[in-house]
CSV table of C-alpha atoms and ligand atoms in Angstrom, one decimal:
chain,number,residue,atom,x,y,z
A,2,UNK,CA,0.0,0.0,0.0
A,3,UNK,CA,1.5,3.4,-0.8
A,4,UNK,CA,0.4,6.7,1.3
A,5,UNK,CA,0.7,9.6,-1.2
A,6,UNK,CA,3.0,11.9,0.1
A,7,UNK,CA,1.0,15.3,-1.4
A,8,UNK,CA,3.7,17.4,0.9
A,9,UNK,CA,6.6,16.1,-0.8
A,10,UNK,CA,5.3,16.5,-4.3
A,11,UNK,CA,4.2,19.7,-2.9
A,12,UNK,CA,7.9,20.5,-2.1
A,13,UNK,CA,9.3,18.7,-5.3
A,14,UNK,CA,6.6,21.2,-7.5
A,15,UNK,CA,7.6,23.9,-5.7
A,16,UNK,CA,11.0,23.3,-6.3
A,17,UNK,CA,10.4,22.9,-10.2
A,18,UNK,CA,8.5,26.3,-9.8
A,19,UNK,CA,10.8,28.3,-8.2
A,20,UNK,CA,13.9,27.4,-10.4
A,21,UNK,CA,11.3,28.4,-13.8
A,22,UNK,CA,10.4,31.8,-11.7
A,23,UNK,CA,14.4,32.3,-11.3
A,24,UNK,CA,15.2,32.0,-14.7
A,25,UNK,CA,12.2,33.9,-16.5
A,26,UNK,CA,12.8,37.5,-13.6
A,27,UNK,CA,16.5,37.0,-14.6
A,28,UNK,CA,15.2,36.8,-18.2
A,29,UNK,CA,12.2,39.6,-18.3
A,30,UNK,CA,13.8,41.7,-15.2
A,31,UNK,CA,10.0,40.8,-13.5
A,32,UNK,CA,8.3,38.5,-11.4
A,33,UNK,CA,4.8,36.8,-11.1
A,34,UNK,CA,2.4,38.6,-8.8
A,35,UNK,CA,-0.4,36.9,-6.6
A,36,UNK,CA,-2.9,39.0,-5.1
A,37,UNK,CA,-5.3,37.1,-2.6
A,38,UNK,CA,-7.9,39.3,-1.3
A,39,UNK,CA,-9.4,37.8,2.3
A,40,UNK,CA,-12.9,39.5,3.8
A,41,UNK,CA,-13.4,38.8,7.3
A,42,UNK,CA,-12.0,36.9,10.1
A,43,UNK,CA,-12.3,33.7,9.6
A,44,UNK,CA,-10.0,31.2,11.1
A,45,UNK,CA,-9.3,28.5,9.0
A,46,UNK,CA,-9.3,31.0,5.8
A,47,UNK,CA,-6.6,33.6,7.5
A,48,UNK,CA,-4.6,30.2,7.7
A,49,UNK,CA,-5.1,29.1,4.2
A,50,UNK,CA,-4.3,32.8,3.4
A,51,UNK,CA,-1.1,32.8,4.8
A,52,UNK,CA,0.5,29.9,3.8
A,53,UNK,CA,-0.6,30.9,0.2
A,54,UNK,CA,1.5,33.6,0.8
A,55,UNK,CA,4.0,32.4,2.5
A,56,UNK,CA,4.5,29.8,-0.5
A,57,UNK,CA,4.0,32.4,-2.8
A,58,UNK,CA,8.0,34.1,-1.0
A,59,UNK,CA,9.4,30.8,-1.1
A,60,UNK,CA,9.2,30.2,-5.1
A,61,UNK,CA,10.3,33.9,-6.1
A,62,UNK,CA,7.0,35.3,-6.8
A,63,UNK,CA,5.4,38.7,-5.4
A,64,UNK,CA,2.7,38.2,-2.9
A,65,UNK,CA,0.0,40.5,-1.7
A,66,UNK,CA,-2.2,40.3,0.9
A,67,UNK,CA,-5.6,42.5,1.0
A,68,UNK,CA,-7.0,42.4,4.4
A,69,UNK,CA,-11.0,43.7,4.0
A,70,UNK,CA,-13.2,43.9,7.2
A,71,UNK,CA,-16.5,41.5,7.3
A,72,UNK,CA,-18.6,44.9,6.5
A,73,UNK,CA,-17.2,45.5,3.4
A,74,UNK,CA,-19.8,46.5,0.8
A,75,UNK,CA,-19.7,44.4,-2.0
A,76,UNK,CA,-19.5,47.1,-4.5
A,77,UNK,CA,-15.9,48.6,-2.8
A,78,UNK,CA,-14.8,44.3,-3.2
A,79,UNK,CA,-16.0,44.8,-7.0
A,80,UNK,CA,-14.2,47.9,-7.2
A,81,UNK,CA,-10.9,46.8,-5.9
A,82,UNK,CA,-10.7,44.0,-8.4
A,83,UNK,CA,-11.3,46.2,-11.1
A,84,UNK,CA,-8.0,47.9,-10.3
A,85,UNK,CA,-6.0,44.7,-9.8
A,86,UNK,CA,-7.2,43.3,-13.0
A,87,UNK,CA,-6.0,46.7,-14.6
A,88,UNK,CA,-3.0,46.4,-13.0
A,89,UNK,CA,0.2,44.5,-15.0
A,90,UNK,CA,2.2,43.9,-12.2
A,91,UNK,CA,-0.5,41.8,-10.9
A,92,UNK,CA,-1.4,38.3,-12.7
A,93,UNK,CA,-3.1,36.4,-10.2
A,94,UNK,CA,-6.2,37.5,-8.4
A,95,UNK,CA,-7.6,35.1,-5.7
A,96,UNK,CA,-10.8,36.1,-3.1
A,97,UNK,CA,-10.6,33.5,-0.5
A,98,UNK,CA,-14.0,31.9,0.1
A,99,UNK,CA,-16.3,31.9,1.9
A,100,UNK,CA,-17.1,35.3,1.8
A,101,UNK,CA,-19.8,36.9,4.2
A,102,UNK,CA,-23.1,36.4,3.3
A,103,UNK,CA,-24.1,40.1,1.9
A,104,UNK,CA,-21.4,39.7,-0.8
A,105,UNK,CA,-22.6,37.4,-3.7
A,106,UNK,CA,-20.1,34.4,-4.8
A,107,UNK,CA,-21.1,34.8,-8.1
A,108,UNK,CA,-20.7,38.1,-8.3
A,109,UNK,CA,-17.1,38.2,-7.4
A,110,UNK,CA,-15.9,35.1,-10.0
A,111,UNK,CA,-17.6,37.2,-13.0
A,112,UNK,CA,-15.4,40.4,-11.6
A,113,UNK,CA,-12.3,38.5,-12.1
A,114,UNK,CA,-11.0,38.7,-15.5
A,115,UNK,CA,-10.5,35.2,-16.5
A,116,UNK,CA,-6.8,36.1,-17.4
A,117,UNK,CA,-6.4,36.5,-13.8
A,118,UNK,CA,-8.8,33.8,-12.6
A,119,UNK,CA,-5.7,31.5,-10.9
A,120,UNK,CA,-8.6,29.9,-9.1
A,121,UNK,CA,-10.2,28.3,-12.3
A,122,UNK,CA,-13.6,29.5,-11.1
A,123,UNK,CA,-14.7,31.9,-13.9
A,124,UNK,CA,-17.0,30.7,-16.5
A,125,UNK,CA,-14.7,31.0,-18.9
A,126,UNK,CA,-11.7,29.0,-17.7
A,127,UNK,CA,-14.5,26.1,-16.5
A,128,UNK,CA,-16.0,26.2,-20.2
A,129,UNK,CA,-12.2,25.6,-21.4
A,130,UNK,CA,-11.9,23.0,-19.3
A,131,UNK,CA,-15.1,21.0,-19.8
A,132,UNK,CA,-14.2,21.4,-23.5
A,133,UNK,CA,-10.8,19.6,-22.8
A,134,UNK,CA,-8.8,22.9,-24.0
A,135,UNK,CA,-6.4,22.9,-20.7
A,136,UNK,CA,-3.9,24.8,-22.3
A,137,UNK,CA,-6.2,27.5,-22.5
A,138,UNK,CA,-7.7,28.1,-19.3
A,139,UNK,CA,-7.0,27.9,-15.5
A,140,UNK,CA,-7.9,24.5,-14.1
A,141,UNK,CA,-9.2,24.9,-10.4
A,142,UNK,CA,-6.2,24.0,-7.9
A,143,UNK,CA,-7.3,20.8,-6.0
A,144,UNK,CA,-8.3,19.0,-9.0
A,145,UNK,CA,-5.5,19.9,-10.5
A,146,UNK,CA,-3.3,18.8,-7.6
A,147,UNK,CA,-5.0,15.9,-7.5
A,148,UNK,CA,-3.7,14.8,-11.0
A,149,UNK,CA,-0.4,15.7,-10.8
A,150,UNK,CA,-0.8,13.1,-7.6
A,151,UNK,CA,-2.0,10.6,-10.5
A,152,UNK,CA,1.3,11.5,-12.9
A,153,UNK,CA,3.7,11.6,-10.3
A,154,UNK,CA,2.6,8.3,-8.7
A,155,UNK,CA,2.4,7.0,-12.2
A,156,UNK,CA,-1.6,5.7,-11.4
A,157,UNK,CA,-3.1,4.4,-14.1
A,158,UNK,CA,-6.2,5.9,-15.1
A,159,UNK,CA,-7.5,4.6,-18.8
A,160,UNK,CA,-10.4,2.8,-18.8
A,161,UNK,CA,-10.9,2.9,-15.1
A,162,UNK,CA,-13.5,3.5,-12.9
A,163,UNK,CA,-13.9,6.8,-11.2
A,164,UNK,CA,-16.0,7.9,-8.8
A,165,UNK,CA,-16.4,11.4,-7.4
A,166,UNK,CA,-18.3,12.0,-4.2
A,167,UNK,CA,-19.2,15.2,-4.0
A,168,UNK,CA,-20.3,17.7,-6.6
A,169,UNK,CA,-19.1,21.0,-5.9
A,170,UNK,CA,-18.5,23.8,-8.0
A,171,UNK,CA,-14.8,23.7,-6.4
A,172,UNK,CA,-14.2,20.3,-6.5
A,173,UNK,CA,-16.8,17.4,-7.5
A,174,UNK,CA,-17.7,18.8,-10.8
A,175,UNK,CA,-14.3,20.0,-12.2
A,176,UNK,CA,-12.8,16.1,-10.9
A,177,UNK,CA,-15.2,14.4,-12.6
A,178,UNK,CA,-15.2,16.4,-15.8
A,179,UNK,CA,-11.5,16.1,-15.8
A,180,UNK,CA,-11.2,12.6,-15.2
A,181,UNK,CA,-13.4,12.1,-18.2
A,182,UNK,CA,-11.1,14.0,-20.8
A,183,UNK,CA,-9.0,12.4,-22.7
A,184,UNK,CA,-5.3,12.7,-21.2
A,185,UNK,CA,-2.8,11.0,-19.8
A,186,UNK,CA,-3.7,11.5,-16.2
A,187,UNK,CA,-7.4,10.8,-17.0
A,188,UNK,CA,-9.3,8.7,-19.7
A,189,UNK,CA,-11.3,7.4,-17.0
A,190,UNK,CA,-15.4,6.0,-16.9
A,191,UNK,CA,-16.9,8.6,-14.3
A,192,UNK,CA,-19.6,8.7,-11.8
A,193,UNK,CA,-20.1,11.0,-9.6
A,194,UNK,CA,-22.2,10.6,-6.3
A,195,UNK,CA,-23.6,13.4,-3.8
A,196,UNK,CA,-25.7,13.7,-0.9
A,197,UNK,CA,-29.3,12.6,-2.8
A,198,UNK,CA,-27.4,9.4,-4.3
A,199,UNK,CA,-29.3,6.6,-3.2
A,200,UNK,CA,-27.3,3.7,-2.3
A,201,UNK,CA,-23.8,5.2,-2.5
A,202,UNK,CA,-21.6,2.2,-1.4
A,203,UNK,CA,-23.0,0.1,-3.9
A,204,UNK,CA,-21.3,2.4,-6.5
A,205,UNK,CA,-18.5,3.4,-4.4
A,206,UNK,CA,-17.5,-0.2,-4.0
A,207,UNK,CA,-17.1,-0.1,-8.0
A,208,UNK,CA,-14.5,2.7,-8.0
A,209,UNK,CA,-10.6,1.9,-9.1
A,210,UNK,CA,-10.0,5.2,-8.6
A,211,UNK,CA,-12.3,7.3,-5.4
A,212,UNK,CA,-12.3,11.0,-4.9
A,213,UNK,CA,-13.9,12.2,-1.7
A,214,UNK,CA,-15.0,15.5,-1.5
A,215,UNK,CA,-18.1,15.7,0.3
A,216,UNK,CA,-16.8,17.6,3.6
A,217,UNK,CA,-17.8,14.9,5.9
A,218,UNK,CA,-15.6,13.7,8.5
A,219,UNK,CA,-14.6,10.0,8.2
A,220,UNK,CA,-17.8,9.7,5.8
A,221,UNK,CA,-16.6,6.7,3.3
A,222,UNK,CA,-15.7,3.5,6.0
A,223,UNK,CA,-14.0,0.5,4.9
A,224,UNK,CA,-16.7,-1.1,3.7
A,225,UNK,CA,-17.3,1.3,0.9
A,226,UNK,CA,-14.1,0.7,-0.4
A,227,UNK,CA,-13.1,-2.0,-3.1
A,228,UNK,CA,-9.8,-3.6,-2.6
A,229,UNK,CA,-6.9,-2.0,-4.5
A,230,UNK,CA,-8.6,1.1,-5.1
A,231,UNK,CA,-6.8,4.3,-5.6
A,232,UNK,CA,-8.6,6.6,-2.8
A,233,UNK,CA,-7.6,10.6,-2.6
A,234,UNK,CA,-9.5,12.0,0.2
A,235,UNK,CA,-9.8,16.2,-0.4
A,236,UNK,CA,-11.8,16.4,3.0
A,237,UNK,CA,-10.7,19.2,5.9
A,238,UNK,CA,-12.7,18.3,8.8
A,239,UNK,CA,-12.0,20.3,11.9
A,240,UNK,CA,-12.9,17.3,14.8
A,241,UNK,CA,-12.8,18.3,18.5
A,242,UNK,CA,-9.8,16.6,19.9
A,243,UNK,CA,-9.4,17.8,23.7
A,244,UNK,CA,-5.6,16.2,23.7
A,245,UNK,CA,-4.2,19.0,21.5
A,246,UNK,CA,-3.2,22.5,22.2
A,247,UNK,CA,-5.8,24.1,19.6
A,248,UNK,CA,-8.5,22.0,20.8
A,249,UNK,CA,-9.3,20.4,17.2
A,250,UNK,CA,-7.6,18.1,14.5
A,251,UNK,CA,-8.4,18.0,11.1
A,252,UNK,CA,-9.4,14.4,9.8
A,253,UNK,CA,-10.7,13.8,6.3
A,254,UNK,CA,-13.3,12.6,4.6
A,255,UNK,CA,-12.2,8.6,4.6
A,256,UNK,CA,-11.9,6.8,7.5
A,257,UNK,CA,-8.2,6.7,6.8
A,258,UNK,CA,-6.9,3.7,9.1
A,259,UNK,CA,-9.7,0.7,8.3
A,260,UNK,CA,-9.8,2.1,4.3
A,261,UNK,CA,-5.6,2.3,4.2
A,262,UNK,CA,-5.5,-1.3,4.6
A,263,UNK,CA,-7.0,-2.5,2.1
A,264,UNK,CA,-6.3,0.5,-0.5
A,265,UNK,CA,-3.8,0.3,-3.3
A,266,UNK,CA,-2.9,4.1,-2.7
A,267,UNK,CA,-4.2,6.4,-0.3
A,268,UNK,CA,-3.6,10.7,0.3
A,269,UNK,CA,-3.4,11.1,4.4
A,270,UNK,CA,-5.1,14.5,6.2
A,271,UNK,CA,-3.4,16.5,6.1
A,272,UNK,CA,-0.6,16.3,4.2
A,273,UNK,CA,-2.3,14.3,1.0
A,274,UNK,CA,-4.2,16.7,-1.0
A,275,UNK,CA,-4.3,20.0,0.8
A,276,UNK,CA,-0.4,20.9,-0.2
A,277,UNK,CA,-0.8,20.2,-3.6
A,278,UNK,CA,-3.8,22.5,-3.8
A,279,UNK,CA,-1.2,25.7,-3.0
A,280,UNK,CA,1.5,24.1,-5.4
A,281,UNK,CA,-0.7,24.3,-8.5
A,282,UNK,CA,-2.0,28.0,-7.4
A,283,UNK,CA,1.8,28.7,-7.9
A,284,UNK,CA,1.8,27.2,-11.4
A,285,UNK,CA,-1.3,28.5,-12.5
A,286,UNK,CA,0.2,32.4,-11.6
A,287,UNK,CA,3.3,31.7,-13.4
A,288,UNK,CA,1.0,30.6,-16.1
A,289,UNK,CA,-0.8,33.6,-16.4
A,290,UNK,CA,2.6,35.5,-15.9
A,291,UNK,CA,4.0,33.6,-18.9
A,292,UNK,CA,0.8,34.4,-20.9
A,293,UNK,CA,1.3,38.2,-19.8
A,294,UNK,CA,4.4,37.9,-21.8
A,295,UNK,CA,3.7,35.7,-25.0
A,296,UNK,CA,5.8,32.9,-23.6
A,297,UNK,CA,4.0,29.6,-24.0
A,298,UNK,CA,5.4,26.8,-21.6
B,26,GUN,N1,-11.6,28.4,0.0
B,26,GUN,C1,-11.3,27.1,0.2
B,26,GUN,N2,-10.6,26.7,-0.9
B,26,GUN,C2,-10.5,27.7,-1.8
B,26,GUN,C3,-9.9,27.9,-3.0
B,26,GUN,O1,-9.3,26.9,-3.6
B,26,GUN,N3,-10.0,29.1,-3.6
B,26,GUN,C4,-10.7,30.1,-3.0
B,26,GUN,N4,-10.7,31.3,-3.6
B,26,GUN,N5,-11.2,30.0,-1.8
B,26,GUN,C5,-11.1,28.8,-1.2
């Protein structure tokens, strides 16, 4: 059984990223720019927040930071990413979600001009991707990371069974269409199961290759599992745990020990999926810096 070691990939990308980022500022005398924009306070997003940008340092690239309080209209949000998409020293625009709940989601994705959509979320980049054009627009980062995990493990994925639990607009839905094109990471038969699914094991149990993404804790038990299956969990369950200083743990969405013994390959939480999710940002804002400058990788 192997555990999928997304940190070290993480690391390995990152590596990779940052010599590419080296050679291209030498090169142009510039550097890709990331600018995540955060409203509010919440916890867990000021933490994915700052490792973004803390990742961001480590490879080369420019990273800012807009801190916006909770009560920010949404029209001075829409505003502010006017400017930034006007701006050509920035080429990566991210507005960490969720956002409160007088500022409309939608709203927001549409702002971003899809030449700056690192995310993957705007229309435009999804409708690439669903047509199979991925050298056109922005794939969304944790699907992404998820097949680099498949190339770098060397999984293969032709003609096998996927199944995608959870649907997403993040997640569920870019997976499955992705695992459907025809690539080398993907070429896959696809079903994808959510919360109205009636009788999800029975189709779980039929999967060579399971995505989880359904924000569960331990939701998918051994028993759901086929043996040898290829299981990447994408969950980020905050659990009380009394024993630890912060008072929580995060656990997945598998029920990682009973389902790692009789898995083929399996991503741990955390340190599976979640690091590759910040690794592919990275790429896709040296993409769009690339782009910026007529260089096709
Ligand atoms: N919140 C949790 N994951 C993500 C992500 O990938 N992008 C954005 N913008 N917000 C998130």
């Amino acid at each position: 059984m192997t555990i999928i070691d997304g940190k070290q990939v993480s690391s390995d990308l990152k590596a990779e990223l940052k010599a590419e980022v080296a050679e291209l500022s030498a090169r142009l005398n510039a550097v890709p720019g990331l600018t995540v924009i955060i409203v509010g306070e919440d916890p867990a997003s000021q933490v994915y927040v700052r490792n973004k940008a803390k990742s961001c340092v480590e490879t080369g690239m420019r990273s800012t930071v807009i801190e916006l309080p909770a009560s920010t209209p949404q029209e001075e949000l829409l505003s502010k990413i006017g400017e930034l998409n006007d701006d050509p020293e920035v080429h990566g625009i991210l507005v960490q979600q969720p956002l409160p709940p007088h500022i409309e989601e939608y709203a927001v994705t549409m702002a971003i001009s899809p030449s700056k959509d690192v995310d993957g979320f705007h229309p435009e980049n999804v409708g690439q991707m669903v047509l199979g054009n991925l050298d056109k627009g922005y794939i969304s980062c944790t699907p992404y990371g998820i097949l680099e995990l498949l190339s770098r493990y060397n999984i293969e994925t032709k003609g096998k069974h996927c199944v995608v639990v959870g649907r997403s607009n993040i997640v569920g839905k870019p997976m499955a269409n992705l695992m459907l094109q025809k690539l080398k990471e993907t070429n896959c038969t696809v079903t994808v199961c959510h919360s109205a699914t009636a009788n999800m094991p029975e189709l779980t149990r039929q999967a060579d290759i399971l995505v989880v993404a359904i924000g569960r804790a331990n939701f998918v038990t051994r028993e759901m599992v086929k043996p040898g299956a290829v299981v990447l969990d994408v969950g980020m369950n905050r659990v009380e745990d009394p024993t630890r200083k912060s008072g929580f743990r995060l656990t997945g969405d598998v029920d990682f020990g009973p389902v790692s013994e009789i898995a083929s390959a399996i991503t741990p939480v955390p340190g599976g999926v979640g690091p590759m999710t910040i690794a592919m940002l990275l790429k896709n804002t040296l993409q769009s810096f690339r782009r910026a400058r007529g260089i096709e990788s």
